[in-house]
PDB file of C-alpha atoms in Angstrom:
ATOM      1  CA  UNK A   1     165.652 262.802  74.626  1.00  0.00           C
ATOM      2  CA  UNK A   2     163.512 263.000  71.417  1.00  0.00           C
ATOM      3  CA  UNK A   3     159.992 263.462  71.578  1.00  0.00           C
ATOM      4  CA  UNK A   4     158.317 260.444  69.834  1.00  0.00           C
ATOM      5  CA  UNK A   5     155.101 260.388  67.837  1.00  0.00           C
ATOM      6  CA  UNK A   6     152.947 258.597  70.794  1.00  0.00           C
ATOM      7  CA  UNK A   7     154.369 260.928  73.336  1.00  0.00           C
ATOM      8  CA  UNK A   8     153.317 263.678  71.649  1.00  0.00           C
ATOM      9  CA  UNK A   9     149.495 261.998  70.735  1.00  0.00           C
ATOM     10  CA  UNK A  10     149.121 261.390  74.568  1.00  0.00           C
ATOM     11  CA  UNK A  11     150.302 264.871  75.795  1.00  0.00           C
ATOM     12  CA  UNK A  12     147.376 266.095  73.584  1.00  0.00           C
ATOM     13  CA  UNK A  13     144.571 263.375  74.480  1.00  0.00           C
ATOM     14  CA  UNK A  14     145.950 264.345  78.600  1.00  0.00           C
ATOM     15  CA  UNK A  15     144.681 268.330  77.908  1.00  0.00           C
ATOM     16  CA  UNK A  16     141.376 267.181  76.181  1.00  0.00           C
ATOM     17  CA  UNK A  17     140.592 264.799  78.958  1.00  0.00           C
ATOM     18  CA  UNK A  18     141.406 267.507  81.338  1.00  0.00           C
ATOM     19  CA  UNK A  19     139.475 270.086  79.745  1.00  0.00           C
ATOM     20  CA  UNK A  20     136.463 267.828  79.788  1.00  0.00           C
ATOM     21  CA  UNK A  21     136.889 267.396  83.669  1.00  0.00           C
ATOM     22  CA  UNK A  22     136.844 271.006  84.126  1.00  0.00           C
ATOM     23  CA  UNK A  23     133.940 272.163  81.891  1.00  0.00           C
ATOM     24  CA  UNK A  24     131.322 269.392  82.002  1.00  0.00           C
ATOM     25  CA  UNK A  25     128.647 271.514  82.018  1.00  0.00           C
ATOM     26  CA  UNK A  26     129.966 272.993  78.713  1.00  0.00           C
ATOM     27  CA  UNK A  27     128.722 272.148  74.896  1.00  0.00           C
ATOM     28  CA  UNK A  28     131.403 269.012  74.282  1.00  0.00           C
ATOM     29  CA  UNK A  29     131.536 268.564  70.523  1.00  0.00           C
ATOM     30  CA  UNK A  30     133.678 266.300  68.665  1.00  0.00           C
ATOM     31  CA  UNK A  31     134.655 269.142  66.555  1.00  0.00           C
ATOM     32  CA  UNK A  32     135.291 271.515  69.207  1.00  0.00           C
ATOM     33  CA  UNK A  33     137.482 269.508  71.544  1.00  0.00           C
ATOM     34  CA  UNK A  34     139.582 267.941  68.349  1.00  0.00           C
ATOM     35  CA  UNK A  35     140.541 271.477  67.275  1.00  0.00           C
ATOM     36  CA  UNK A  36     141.625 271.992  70.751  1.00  0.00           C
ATOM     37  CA  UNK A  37     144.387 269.231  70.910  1.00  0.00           C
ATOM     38  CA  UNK A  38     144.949 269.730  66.690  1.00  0.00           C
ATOM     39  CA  UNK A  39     143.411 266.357  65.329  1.00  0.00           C
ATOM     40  CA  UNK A  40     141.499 266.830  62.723  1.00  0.00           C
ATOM     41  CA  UNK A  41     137.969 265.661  63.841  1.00  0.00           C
ATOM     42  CA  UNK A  42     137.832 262.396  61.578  1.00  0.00           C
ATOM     43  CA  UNK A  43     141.184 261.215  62.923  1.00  0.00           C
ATOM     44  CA  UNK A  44     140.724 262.541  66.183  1.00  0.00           C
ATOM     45  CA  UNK A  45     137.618 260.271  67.141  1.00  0.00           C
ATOM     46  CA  UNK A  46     139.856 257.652  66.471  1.00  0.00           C
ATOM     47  CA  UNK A  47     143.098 258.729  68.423  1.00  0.00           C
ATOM     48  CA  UNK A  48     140.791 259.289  71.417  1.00  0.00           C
ATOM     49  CA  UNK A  49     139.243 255.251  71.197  1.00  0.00           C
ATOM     50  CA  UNK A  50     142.254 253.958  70.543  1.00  0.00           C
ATOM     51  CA  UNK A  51     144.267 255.543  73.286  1.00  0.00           C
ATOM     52  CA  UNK A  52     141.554 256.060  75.934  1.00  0.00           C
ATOM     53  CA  UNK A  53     139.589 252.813  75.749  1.00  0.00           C
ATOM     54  CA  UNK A  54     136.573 254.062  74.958  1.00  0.00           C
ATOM     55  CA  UNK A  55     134.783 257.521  72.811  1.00  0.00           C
ATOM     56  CA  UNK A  56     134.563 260.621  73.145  1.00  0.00           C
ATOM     57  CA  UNK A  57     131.106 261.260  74.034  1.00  0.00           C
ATOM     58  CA  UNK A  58     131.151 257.817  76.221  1.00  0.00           C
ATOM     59  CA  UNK A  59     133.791 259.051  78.457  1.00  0.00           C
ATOM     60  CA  UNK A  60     131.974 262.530  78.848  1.00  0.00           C
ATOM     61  CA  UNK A  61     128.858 260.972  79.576  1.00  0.00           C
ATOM     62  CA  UNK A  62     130.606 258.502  82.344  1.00  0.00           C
ATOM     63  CA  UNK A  63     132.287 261.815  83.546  1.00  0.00           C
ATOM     64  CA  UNK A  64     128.919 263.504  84.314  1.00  0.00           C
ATOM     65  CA  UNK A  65     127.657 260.526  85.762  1.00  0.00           C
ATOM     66  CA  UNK A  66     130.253 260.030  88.260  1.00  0.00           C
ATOM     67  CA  UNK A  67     130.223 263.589  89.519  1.00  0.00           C
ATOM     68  CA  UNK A  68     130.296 263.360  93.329  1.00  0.00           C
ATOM     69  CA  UNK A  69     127.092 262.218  95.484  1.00  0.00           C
ATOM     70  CA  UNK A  70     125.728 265.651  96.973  1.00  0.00           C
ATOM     71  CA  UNK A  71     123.945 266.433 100.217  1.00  0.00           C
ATOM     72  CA  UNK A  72     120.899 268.845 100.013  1.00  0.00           C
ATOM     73  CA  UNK A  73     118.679 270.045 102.949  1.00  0.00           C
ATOM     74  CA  UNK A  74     115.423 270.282 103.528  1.00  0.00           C
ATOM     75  CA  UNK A  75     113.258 272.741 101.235  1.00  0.00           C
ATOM     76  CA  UNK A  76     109.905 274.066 101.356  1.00  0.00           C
ATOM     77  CA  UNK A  77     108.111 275.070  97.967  1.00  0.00           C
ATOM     78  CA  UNK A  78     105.050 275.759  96.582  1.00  0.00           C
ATOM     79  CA  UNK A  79     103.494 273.467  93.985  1.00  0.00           C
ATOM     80  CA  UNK A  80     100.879 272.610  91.408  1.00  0.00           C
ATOM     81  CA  UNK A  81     100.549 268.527  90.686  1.00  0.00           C
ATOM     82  CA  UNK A  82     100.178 267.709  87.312  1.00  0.00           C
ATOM     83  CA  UNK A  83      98.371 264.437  86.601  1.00  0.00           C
ATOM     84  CA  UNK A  84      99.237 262.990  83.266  1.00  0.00           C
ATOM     85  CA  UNK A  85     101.825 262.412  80.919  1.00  0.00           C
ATOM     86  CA  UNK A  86     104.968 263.959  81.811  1.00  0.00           C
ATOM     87  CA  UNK A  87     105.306 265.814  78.440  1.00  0.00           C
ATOM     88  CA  UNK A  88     102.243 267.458  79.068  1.00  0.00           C
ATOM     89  CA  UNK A  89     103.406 269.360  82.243  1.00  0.00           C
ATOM     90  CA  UNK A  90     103.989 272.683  81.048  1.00  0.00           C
ATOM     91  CA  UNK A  91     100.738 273.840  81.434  1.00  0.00           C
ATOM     92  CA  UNK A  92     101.096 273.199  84.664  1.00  0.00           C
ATOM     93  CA  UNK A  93     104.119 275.656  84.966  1.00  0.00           C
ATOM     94  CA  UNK A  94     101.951 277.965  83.385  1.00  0.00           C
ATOM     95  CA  UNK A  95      99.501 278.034  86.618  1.00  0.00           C
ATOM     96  CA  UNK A  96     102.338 278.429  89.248  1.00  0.00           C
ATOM     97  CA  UNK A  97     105.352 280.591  87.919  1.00  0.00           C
ATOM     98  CA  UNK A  98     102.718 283.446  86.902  1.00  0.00           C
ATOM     99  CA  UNK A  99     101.370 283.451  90.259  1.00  0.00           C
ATOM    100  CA  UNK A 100     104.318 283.350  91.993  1.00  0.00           C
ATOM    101  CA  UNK A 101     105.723 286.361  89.770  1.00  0.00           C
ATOM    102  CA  UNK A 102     102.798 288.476  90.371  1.00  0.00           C
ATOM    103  CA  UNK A 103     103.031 287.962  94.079  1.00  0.00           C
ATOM    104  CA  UNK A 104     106.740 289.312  93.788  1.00  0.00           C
ATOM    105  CA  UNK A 105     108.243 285.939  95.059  1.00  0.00           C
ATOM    106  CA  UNK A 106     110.486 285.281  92.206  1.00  0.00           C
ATOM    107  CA  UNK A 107     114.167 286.276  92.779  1.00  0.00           C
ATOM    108  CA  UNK A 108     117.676 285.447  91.704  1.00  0.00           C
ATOM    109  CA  UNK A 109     117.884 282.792  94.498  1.00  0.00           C
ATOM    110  CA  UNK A 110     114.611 281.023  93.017  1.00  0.00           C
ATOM    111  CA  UNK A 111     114.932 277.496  92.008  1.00  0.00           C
ATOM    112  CA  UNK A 112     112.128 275.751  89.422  1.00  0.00           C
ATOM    113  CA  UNK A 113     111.976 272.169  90.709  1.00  0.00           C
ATOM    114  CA  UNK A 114     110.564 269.231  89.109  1.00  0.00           C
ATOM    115  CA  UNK A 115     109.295 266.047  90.752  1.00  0.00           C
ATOM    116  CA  UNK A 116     108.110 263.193  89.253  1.00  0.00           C
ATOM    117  CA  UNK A 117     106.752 260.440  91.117  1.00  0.00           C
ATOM    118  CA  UNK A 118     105.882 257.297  88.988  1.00  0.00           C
ATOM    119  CA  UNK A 119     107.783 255.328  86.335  1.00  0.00           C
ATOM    120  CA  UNK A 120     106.174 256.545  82.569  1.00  0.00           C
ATOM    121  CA  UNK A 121     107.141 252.606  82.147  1.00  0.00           C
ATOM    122  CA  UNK A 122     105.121 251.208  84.895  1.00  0.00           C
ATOM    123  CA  UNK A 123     102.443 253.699  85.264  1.00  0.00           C
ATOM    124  CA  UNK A 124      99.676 254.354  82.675  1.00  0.00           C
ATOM    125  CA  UNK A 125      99.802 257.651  81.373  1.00  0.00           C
ATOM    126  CA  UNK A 126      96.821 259.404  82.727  1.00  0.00           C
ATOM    127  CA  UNK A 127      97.727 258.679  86.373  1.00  0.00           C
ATOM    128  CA  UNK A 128     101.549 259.890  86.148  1.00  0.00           C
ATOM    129  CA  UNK A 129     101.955 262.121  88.694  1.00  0.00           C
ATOM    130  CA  UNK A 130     104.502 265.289  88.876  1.00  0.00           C
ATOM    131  CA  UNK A 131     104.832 268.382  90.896  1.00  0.00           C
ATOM    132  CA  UNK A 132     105.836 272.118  89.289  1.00  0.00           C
ATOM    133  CA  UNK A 133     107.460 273.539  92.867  1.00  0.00           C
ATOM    134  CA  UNK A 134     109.426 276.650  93.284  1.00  0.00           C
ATOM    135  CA  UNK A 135     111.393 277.381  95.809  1.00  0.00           C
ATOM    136  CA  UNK A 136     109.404 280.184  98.414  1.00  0.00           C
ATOM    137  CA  UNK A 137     109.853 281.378 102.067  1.00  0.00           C
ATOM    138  CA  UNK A 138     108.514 279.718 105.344  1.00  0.00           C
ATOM    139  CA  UNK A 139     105.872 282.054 105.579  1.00  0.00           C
ATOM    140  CA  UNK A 140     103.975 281.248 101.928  1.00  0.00           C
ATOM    141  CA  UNK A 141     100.573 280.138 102.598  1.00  0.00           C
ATOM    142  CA  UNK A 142      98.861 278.100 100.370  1.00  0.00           C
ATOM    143  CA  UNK A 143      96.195 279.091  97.645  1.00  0.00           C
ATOM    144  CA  UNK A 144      93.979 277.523  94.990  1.00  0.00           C
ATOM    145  CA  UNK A 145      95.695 275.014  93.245  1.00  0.00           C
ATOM    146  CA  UNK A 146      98.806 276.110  94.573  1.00  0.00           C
ATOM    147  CA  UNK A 147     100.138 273.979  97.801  1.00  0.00           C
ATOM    148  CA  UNK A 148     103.117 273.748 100.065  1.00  0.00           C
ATOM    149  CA  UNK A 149     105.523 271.159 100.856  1.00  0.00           C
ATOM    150  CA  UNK A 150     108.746 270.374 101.818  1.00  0.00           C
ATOM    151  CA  UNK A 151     110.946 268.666  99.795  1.00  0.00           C
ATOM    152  CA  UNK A 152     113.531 265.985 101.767  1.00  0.00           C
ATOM    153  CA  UNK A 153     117.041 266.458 102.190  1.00  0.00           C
ATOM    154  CA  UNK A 154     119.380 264.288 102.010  1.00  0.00           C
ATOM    155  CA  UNK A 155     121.995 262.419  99.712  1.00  0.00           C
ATOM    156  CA  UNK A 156     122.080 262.413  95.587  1.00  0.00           C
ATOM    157  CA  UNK A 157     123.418 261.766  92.577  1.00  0.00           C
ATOM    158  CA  UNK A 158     123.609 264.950  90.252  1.00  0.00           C
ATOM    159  CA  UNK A 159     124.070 264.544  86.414  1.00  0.00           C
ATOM    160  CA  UNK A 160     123.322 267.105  83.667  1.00  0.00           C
ATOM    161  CA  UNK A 161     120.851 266.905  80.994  1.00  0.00           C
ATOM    162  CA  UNK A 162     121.581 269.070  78.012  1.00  0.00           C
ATOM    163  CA  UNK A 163     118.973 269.139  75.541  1.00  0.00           C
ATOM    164  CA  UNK A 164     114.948 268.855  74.690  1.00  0.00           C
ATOM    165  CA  UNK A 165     113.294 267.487  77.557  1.00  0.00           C
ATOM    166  CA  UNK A 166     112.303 264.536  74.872  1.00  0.00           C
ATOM    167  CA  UNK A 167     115.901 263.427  75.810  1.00  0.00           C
ATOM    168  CA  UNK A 168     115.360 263.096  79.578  1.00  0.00           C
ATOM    169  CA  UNK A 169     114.683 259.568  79.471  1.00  0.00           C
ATOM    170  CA  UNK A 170     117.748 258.536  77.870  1.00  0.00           C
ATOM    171  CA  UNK A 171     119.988 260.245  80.815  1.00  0.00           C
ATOM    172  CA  UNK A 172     117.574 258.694  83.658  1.00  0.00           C
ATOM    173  CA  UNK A 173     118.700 255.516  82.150  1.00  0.00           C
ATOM    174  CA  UNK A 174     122.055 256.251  82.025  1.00  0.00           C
ATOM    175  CA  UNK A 175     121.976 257.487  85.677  1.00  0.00           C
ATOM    176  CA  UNK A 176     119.883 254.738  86.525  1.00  0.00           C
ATOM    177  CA  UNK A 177     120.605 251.799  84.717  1.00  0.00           C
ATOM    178  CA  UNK A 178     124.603 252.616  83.934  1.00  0.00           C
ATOM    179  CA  UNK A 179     126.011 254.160  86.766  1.00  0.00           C
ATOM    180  CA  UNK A 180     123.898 253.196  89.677  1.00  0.00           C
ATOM    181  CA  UNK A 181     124.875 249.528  89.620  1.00  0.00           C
ATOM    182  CA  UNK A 182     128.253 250.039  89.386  1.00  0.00           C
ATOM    183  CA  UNK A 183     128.555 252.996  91.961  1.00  0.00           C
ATOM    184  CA  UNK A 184     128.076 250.580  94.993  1.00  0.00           C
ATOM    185  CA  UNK A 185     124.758 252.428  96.298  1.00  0.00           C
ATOM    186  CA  UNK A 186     121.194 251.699  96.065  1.00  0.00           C
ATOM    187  CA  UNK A 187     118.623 254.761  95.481  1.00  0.00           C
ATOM    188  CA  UNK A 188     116.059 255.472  97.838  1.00  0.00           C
ATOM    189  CA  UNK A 189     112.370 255.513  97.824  1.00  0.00           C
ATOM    190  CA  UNK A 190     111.731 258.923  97.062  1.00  0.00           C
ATOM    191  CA  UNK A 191     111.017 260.856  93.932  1.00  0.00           C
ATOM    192  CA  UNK A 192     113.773 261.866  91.513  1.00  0.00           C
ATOM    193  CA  UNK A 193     114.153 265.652  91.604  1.00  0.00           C
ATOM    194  CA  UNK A 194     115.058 267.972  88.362  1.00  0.00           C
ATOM    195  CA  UNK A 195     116.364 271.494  88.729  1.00  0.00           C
ATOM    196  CA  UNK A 196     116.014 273.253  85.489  1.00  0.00           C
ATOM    197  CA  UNK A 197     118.453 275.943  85.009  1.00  0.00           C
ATOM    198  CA  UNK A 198     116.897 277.982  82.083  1.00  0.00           C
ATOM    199  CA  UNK A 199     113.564 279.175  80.498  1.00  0.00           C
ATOM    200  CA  UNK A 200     112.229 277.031  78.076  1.00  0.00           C
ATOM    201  CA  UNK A 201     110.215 280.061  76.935  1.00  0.00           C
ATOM    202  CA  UNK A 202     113.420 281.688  76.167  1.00  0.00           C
ATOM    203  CA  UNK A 203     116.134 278.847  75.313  1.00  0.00           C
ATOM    204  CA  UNK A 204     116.726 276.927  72.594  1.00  0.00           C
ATOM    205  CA  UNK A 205     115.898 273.560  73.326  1.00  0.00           C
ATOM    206  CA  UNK A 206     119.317 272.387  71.997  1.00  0.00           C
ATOM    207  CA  UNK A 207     120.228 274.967  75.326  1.00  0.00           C
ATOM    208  CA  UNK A 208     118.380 273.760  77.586  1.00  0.00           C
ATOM    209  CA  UNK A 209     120.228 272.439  80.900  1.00  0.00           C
ATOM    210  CA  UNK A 210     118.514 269.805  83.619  1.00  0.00           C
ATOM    211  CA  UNK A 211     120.323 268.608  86.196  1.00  0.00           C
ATOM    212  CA  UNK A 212     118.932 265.401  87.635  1.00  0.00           C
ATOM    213  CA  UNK A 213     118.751 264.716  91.326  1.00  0.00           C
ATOM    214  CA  UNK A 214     118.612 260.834  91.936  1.00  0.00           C
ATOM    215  CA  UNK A 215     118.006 259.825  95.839  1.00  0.00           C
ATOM    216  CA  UNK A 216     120.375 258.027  97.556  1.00  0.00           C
ATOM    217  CA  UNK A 217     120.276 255.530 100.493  1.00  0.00           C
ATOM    218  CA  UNK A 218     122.665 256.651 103.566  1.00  0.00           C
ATOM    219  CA  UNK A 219     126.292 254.676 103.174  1.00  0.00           C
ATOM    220  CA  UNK A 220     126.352 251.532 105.435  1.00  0.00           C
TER     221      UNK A 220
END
């Protein structure tokens, strides 16, 4: 049977939209994944609306946000609470990672956790509030400024920010405001977490990955 023009068009759009399932946390250009089913990039956006329903970047960003709900356990950390806006938290870093590295409690297993626990749109700047915590053992006693608690377990929704932290407020809203209503589940009352899985000291902020830890209310 001969191969028609659409058959062939669809075959290619099928590998791009299962190469974006399989490396989400990847750098997803236009350019990148056109070359990869050989569209030129001008037509290619195109192709991809026309045949898929929707763009490119709109159908990675839905894929991100629809990764699967995940179930965490209980943590305990030590933290330093920043009071202000949340842009001007990295001083606060500055007091607990330092610390922590010249007590020899920073290891490959570490995890940098950020929680922030008012809405910049609700709250006035000065009394945002938002906790540098790292991950420690059992045994870490408090000092100073530096405190311990545990941070809940439970049920989330994970997405990935890539980019400047500037841009964090535009994937919260797509997490919050795009995908939660449709998902069928209603967050709970307790802070949104954010994992951040490089150095901002040493990354590019164009490099920079966040993943985003929304809480969930059990399933009924």
């Amino acid at each position: 049977m001969k191969r028609t023009t659409y058959q062939d068009y669809r075959e290619r759009i099928l590998k791009v939209l299962v190469f974006v399932q399989e490396h989400l946390d990847e750098d997803l250009s236009i350019e990148g994944l056109a070359r990869r089913a050989h569209f030129s990039s001008y037509h290619f956006h195109r192709i991809f609306t026309g045949m898929v329903g929707e763009s490119v970047m709109e159908y990675v960003r839905r894929l991100r946000l629809q990764r699967a709900a995940q179930r965490l356990k209980q943590t305990r950390a030590a933290f330093v609470r920043h009071v202000g806006p949340y842009m001007e938290c990295g001083a606060t870093w500055k007091k607990l990672v330092p610390r922590l590295g010249a007590l020899g409690l920073l290891g490959p297993d570490t995890r940098f956790l950020g929680l922030g626990h008012d809405d910049p749109d609700a709250t006035p700047p000065g009394k945002i509030r938002y906790d540098a915590c790292v991950t420690v053992d059992e045994d870490f006693e408090p000092e100073g400024q530096i405190g311990v608690q545990i941070i809940g377990g439970g049920e989330y929704a994970v997405t990935t920010h890539h980019g400047p932290y500037e841009g964090l407020a535009d994937t919260y809203a797509d997490l919050c405001g795009k995908w939660l209503p449709r998902c069928g589940r209603e967050a709970r009352a307790a802070p949104c977490m954010e994992i951040h899985l490089n150095d901002p000291e040493s990354t590019e902020p164009a490099e920079l990955l966040t993943e985003i830890y929304l809480p969930l209310e059990p399933r009924r």
